[in-house]
PDB file of C-alpha atoms and ligand atoms in Angstrom:
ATOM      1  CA  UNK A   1       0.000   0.000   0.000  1.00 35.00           C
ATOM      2  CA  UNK A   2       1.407   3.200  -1.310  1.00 36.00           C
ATOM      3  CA  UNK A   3       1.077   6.653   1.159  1.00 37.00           C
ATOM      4  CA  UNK A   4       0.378   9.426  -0.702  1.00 39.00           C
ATOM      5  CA  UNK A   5       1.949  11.593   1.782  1.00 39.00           C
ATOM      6  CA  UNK A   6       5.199   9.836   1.733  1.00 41.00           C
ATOM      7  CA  UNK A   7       5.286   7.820  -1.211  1.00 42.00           C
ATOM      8  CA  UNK A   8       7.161   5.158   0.681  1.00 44.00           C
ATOM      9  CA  UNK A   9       5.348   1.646   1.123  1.00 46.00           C
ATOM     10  CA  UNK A  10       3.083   1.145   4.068  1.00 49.00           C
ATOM     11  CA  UNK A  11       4.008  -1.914   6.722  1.00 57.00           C
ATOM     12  CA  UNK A  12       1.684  -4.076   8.063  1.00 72.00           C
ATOM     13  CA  UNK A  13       0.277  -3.202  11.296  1.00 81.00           C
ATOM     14  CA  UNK A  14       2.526  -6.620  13.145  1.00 81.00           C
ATOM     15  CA  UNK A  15      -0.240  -6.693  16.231  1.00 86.00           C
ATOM     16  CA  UNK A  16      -3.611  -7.190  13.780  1.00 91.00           C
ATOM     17  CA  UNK A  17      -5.497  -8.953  14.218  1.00 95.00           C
ATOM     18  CA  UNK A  18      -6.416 -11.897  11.556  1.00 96.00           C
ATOM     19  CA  UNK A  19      -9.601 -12.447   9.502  1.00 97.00           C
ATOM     20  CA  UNK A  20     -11.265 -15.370   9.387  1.00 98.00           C
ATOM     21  CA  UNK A  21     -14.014 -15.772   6.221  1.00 98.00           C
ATOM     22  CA  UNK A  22     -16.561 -18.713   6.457  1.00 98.00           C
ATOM     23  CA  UNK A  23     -18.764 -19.642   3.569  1.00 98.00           C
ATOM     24  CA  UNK A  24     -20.829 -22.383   1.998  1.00 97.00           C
ATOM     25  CA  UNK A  25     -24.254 -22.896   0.849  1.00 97.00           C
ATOM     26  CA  UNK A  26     -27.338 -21.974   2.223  1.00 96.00           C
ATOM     27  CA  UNK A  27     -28.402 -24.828   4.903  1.00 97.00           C
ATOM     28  CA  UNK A  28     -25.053 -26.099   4.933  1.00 98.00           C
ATOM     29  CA  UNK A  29     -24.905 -25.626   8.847  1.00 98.00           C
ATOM     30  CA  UNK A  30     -22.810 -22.262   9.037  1.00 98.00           C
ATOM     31  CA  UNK A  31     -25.038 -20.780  11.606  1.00 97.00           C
ATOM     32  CA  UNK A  32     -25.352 -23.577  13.965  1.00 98.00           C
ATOM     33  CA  UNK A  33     -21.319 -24.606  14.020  1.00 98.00           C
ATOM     34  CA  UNK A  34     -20.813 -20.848  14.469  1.00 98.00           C
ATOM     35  CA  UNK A  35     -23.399 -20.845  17.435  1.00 97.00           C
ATOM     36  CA  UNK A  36     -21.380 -23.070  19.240  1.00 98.00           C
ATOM     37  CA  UNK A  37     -18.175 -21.920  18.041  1.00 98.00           C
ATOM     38  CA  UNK A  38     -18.451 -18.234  19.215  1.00 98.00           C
ATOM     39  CA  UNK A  39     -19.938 -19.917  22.264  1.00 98.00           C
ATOM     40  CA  UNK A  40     -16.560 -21.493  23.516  1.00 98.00           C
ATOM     41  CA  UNK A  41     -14.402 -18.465  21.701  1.00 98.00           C
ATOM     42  CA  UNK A  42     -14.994 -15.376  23.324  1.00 96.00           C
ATOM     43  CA  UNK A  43     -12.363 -13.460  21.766  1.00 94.00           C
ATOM     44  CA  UNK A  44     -12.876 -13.605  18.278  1.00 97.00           C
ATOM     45  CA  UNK A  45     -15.220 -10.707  16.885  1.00 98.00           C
ATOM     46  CA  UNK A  46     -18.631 -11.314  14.878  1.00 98.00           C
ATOM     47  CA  UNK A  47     -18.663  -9.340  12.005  1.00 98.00           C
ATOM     48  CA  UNK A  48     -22.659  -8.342  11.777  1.00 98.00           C
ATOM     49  CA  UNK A  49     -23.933  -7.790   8.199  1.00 98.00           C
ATOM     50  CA  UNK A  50     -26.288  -5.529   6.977  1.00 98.00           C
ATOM     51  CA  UNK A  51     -28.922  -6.811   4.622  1.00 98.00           C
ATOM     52  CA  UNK A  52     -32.140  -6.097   2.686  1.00 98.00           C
ATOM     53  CA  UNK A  53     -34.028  -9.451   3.746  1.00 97.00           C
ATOM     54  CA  UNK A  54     -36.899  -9.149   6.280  1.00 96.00           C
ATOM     55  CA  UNK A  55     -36.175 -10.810   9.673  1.00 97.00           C
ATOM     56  CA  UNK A  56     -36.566 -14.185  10.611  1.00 94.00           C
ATOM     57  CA  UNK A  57     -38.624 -14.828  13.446  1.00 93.00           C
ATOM     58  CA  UNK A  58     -36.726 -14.644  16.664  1.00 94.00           C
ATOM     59  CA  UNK A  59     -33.444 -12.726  14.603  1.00 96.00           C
ATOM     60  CA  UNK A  60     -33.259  -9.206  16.184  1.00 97.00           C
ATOM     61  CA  UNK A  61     -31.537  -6.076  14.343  1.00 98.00           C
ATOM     62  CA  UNK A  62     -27.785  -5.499  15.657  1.00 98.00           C
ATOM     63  CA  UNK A  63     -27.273  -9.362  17.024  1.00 97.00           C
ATOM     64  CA  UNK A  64     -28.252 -11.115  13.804  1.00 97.00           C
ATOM     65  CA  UNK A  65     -27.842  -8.792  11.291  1.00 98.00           C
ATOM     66  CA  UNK A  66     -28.342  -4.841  10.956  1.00 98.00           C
ATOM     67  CA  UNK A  67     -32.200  -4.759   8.886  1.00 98.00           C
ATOM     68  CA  UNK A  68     -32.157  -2.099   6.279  1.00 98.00           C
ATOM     69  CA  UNK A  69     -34.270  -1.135   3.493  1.00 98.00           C
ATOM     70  CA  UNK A  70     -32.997  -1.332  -0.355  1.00 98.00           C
ATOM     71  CA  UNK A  71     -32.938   2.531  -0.447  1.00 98.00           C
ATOM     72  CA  UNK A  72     -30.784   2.755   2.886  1.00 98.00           C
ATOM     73  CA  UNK A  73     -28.382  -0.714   1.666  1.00 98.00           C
ATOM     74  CA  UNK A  74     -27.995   1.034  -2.022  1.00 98.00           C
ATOM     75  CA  UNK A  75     -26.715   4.241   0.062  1.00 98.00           C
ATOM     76  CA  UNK A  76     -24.328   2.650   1.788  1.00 98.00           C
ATOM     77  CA  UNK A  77     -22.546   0.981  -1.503  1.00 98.00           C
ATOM     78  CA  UNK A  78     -22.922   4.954  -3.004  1.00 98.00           C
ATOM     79  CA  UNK A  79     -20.918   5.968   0.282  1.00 98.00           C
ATOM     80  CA  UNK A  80     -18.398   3.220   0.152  1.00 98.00           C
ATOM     81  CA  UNK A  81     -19.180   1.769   3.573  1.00 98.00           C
ATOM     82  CA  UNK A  82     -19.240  -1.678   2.728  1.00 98.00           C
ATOM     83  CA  UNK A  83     -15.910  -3.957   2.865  1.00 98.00           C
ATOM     84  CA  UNK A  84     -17.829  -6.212   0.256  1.00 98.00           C
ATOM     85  CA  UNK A  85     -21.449  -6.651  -0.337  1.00 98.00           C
ATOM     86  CA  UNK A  86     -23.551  -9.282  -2.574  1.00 98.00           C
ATOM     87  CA  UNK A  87     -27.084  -9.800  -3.680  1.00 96.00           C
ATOM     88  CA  UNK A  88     -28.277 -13.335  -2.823  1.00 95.00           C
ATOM     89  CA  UNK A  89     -31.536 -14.473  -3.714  1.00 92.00           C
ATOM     90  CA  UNK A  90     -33.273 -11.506  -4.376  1.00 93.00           C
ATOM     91  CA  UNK A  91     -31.599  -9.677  -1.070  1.00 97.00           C
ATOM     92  CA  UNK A  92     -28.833  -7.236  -0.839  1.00 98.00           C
ATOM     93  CA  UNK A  93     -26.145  -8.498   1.947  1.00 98.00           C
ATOM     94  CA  UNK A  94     -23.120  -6.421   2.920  1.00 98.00           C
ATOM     95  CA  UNK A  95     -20.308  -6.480   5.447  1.00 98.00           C
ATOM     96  CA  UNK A  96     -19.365  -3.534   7.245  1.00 98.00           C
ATOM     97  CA  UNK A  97     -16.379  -1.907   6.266  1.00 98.00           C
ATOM     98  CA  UNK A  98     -15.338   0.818   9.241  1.00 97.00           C
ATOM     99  CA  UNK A  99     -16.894  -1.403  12.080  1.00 97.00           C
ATOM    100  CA  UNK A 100     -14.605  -4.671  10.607  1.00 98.00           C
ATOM    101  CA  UNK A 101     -11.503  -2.362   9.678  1.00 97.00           C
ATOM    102  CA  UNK A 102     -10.890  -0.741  13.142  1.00 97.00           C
ATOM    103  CA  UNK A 103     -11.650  -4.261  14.821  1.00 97.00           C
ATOM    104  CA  UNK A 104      -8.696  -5.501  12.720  1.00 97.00           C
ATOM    105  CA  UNK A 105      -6.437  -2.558  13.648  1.00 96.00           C
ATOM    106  CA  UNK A 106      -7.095  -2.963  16.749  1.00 96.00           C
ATOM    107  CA  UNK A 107      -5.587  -7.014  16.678  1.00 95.00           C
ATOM    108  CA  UNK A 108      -8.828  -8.487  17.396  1.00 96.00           C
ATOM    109  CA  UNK A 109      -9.310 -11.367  15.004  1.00 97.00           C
ATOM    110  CA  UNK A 110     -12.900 -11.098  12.932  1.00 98.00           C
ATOM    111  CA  UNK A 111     -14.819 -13.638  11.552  1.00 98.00           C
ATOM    112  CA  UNK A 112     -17.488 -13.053   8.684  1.00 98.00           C
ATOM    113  CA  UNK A 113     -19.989 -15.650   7.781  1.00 98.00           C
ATOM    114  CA  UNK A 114     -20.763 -14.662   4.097  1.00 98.00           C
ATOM    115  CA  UNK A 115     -21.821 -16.341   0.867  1.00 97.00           C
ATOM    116  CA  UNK A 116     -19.349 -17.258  -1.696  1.00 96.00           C
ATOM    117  CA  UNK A 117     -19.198 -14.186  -3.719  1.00 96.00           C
ATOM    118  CA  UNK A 118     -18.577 -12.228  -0.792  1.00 97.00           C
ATOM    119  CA  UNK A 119     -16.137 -14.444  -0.263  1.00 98.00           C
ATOM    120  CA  UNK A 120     -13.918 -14.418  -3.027  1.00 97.00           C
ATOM    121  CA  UNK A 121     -13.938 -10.600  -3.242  1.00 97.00           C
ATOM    122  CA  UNK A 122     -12.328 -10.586   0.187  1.00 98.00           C
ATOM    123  CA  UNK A 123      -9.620 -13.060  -0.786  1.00 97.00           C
ATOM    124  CA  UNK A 124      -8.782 -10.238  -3.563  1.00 97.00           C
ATOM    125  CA  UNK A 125      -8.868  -7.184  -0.650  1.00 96.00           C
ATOM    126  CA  UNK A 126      -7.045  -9.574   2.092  1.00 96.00           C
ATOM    127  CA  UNK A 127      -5.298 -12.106   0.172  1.00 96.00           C
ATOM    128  CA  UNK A 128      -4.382 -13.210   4.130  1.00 94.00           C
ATOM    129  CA  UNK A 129      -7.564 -14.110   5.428  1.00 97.00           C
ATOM    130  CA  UNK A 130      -8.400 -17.380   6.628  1.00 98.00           C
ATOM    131  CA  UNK A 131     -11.313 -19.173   4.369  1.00 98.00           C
ATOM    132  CA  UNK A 132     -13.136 -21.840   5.499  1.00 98.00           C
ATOM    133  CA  UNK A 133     -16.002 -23.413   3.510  1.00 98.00           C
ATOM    134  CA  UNK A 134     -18.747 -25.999   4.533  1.00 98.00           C
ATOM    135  CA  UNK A 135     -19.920 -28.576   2.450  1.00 98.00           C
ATOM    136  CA  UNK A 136     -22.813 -30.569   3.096  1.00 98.00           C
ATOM    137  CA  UNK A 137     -22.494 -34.496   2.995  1.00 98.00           C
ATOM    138  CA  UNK A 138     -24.626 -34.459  -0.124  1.00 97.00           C
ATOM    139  CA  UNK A 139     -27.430 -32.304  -2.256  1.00 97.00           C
ATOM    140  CA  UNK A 140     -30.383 -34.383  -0.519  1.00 97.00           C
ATOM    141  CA  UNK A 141     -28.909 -33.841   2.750  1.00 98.00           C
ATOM    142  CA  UNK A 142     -28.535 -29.962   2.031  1.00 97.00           C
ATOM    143  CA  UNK A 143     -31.867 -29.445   0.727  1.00 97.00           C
ATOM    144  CA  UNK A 144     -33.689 -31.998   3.805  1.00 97.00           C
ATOM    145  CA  UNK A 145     -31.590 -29.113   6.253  1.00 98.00           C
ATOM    146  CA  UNK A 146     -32.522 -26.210   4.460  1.00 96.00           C
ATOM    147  CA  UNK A 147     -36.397 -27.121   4.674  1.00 97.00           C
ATOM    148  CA  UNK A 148     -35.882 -28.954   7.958  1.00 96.00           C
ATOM    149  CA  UNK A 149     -35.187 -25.212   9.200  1.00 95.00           C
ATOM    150  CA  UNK A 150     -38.394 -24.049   8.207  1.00 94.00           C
ATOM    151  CA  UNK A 151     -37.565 -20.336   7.445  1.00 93.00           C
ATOM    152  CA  UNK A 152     -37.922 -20.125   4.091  1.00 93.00           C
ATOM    153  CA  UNK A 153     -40.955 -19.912   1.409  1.00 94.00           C
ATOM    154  CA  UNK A 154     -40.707 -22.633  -1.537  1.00 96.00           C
ATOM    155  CA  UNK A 155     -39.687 -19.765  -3.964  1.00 95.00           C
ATOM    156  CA  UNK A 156     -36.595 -18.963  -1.238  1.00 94.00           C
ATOM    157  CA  UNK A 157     -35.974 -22.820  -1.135  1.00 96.00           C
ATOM    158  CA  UNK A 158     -35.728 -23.076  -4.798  1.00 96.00           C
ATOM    159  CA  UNK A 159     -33.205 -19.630  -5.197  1.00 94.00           C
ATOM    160  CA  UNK A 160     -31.031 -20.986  -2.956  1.00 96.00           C
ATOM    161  CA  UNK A 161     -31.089 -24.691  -4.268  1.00 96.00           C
ATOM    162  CA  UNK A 162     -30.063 -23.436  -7.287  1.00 94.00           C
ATOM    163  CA  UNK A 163     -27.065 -21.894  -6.802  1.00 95.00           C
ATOM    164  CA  UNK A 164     -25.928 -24.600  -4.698  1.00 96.00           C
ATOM    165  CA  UNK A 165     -24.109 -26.130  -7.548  1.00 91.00           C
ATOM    166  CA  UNK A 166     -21.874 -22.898  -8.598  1.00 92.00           C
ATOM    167  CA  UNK A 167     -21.282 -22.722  -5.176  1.00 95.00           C
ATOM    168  CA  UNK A 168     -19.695 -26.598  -4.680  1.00 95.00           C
ATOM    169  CA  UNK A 169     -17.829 -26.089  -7.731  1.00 92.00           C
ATOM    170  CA  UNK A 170     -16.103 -23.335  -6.058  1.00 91.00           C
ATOM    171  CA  UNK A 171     -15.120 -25.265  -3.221  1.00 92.00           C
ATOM    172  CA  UNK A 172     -11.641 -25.467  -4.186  1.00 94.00           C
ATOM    173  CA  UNK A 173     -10.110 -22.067  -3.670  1.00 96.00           C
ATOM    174  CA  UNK A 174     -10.656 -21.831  -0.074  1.00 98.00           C
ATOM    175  CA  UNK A 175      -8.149 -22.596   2.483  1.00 97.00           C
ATOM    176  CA  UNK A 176     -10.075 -25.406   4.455  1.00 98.00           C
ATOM    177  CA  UNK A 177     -13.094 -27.362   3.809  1.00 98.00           C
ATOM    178  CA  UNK A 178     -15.014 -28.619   5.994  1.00 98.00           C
ATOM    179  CA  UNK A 179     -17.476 -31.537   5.926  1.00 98.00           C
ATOM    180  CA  UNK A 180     -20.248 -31.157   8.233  1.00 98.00           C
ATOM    181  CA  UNK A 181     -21.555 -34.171   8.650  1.00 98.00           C
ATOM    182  CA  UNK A 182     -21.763 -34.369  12.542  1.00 98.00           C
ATOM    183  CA  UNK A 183     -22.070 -30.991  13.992  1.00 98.00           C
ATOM    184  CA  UNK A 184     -19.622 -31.800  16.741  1.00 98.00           C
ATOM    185  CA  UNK A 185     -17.550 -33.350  14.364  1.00 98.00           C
ATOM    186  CA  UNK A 186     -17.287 -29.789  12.103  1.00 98.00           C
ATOM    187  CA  UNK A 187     -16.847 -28.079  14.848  1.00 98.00           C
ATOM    188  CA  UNK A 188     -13.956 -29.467  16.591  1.00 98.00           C
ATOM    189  CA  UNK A 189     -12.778 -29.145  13.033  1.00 98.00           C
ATOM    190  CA  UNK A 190     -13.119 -25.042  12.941  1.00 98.00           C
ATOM    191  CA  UNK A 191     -11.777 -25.182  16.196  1.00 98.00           C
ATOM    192  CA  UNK A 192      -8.388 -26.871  15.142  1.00 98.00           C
ATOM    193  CA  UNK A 193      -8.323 -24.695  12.086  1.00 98.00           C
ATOM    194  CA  UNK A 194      -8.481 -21.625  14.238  1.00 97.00           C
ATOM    195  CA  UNK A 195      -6.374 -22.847  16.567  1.00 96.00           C
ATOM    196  CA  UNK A 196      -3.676 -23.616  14.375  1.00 96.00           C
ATOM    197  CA  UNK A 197      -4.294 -20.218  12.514  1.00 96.00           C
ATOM    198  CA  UNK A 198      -3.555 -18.362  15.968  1.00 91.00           C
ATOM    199  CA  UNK A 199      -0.535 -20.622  16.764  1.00 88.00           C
ATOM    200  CA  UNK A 200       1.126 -18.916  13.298  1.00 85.00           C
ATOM    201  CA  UNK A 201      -0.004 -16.065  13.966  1.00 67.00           C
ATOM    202  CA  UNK A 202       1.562 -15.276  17.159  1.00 61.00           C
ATOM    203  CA  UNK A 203       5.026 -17.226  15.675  1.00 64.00           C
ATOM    204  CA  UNK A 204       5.064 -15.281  12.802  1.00 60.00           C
ATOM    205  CA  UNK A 205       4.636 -12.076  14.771  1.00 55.00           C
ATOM    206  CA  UNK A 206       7.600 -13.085  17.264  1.00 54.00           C
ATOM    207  CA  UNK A 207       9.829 -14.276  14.847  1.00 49.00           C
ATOM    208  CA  UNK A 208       9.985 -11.254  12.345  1.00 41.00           C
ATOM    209  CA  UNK A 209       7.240  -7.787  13.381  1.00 36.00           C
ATOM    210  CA  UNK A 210       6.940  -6.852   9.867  1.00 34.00           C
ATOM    211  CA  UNK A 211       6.989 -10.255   7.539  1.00 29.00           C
ATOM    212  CA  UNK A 212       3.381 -10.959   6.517  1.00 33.00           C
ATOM    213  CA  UNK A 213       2.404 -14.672   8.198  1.00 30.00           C
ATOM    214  CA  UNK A 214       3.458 -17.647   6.185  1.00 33.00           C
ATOM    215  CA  UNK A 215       0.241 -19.957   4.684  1.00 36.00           C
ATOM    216  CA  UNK A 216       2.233 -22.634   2.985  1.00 31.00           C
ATOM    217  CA  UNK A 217       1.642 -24.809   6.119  1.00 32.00           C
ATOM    218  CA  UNK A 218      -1.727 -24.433   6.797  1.00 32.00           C
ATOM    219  CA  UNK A 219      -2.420 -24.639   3.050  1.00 29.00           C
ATOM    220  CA  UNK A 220      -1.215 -28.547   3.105  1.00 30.00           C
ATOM    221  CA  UNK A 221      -4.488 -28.953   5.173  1.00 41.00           C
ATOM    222  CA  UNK A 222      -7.085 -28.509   2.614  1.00 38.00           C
TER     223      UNK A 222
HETATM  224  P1  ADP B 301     -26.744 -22.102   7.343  1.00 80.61           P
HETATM  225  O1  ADP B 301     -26.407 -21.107   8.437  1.00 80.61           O
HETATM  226  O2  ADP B 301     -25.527 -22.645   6.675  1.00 80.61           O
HETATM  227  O3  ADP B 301     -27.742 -21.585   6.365  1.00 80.61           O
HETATM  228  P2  ADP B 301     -28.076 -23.541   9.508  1.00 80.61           P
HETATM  229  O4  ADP B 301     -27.051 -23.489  10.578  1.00 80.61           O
HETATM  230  O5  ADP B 301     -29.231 -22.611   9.641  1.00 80.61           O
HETATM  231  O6  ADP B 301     -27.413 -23.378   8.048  1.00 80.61           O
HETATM  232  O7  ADP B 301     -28.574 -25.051   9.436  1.00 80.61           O
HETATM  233  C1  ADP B 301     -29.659 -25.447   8.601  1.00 80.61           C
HETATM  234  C2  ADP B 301     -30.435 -26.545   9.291  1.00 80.61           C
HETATM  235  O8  ADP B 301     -29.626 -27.723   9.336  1.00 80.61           O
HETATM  236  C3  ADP B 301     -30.816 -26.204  10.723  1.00 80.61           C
HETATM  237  O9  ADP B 301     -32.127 -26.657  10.967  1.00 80.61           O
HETATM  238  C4  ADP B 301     -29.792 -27.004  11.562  1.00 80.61           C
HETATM  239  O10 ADP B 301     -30.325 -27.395  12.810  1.00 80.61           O
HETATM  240  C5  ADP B 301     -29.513 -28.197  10.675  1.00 80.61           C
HETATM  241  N1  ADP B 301     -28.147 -28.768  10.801  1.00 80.61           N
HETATM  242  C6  ADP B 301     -26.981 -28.082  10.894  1.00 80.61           C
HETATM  243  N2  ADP B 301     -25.943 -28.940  10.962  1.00 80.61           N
HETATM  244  C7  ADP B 301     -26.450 -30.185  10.899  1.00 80.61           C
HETATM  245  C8  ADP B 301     -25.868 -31.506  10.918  1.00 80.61           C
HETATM  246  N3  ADP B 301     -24.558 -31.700  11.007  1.00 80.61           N
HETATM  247  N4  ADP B 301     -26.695 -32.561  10.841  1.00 80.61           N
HETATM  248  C9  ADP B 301     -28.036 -32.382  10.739  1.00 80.61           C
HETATM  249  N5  ADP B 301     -28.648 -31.168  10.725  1.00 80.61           N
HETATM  250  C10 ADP B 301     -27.866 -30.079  10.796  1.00 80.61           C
HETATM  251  P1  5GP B 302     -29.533 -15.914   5.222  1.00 80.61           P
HETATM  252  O1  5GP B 302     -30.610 -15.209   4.461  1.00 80.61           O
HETATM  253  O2  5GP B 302     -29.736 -17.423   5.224  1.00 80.61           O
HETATM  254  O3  5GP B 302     -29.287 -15.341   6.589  1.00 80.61           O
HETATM  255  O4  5GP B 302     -28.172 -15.671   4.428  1.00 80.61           O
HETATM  256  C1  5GP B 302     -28.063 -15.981   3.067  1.00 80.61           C
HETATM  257  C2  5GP B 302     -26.619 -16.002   2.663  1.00 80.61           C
HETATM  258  O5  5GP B 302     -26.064 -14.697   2.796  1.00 80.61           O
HETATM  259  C3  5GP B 302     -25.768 -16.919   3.552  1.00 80.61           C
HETATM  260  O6  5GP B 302     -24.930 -17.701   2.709  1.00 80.61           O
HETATM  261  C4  5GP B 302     -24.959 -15.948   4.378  1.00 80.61           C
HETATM  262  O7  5GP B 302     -23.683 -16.494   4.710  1.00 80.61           O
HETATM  263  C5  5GP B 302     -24.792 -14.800   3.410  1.00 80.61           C
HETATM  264  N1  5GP B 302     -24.422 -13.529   4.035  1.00 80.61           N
HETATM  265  C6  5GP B 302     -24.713 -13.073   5.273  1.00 80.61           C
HETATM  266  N2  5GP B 302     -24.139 -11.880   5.478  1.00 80.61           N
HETATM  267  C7  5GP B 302     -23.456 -11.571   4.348  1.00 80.61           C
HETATM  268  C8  5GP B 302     -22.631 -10.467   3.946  1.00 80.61           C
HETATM  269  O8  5GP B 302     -22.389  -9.511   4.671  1.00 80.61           O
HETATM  270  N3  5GP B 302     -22.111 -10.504   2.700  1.00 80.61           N
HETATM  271  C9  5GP B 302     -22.340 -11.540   1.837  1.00 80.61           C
HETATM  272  N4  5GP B 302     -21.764 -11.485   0.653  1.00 80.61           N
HETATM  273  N5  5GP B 302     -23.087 -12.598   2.186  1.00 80.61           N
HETATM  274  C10 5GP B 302     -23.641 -12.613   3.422  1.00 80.61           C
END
């Protein structure tokens, strides 16, 4: 990164903090590993998303996601305040950009739960972050979860179902995957993933305050 008022090359802030990136399909499980996950890692950061869709019931604005009309999302892509954003069956979904930025700075590690377009525009901004997607342990499975859940119309079911393919086909430029078959089973997976991601992290940052963190070893684990 270039400063304009020096023209020399920016470093890397050594002490931030790392960004993790989970993805998959609709249904897959994100929401429920994540539950649990966030449950028995208190310091990681939630990154809440803003999006278009109408609220689930039980979801509440500012815990689940921030609830905004298309006028007010549309606004916030005109004023740059998104660190990505994506429209997913029908709804506009965003990530925040300030609120996930200054976390970073800061050296708290973030975790966003986005869809896979999101999700490959963030490898391009932060070719460091830590991807992780979920695959389901086939298409019947995925689709007897998604309806299982109960929170979507047929039409919703059938958007969603549909993409599910591009999505799998995908699967192979993430860091990790991740079967969830058993949800204890994924989980203790993301948990070793993240672990081993923070072990790196605080190696790299002892050994040399300014390299950027070495992936080649965690890459071997996909
Ligand atoms: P996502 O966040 O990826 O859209 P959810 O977490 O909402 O998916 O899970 C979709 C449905 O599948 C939920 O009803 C959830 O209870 C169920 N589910 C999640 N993981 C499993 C699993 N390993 N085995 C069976 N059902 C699961
Ligand atoms: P849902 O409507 O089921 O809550 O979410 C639909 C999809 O949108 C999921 O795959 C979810 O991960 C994704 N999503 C949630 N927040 C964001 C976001 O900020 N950006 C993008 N690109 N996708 C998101």
């Amino acid at each position: 990164m270039e400063s304009k008022k020096t023209g020399k090359t920016a470093k890397k802030n050594p002490s931030a903090g790392k960004l993790f990136v989970i993805t998959g399909p609709s249904g897959v499980g994100k929401g429920t590993i994540l539950e649990k996950f966030f449950h028995n890692n208190k310091n990681i950061i939630y990154s809440i998303s803003q999006t278009t869709r109408k609220p689930r019931p039980g979801e509440v604005h500012g815990v689940n996601y921030f609830f905004v009309s298309h006028e007010d999302f549309e606004k916030s892509i005109q004023n740059d305040e998104l660190l990505e954003w994506a429209k997913y069956s029908d709804n506009y979904y965003g990530t925040k950009k300030d609120f996930v930025l200054k976390a970073l700075e800061k050296g708290a590690d973030v975790l966003l739960e986005i869809e896979t377009k999101g999700a490959k525009k963030i490898m391009e901004k932060f070719p460091d972050c830590i991807t992780v997607f979920f695959t389901p342990p086939n298409l019947d499975e995925l689709e007897k979860r998604l309806r299982g859940r109960k929170t979507e119309d047929e039409a919703s079911i059938q958007k969603r179902l549909k993409i599910v393919k591009e999505e799998l086909e995908l699967s192979t430029i993430y860091k990790y995957t991740i079967e969830n078959d058993e949800v204890e089973n994924a989980l203790n997976k993301l948990q070793a993933v993240y672990d081993f991601e923070k072990r790196t992290k605080s190696e790299a940052q002892s050994e040399d305050s300014t390299c950027e963190t070495s992936e080649s070893e965690a890459a071997s684990e996909q």
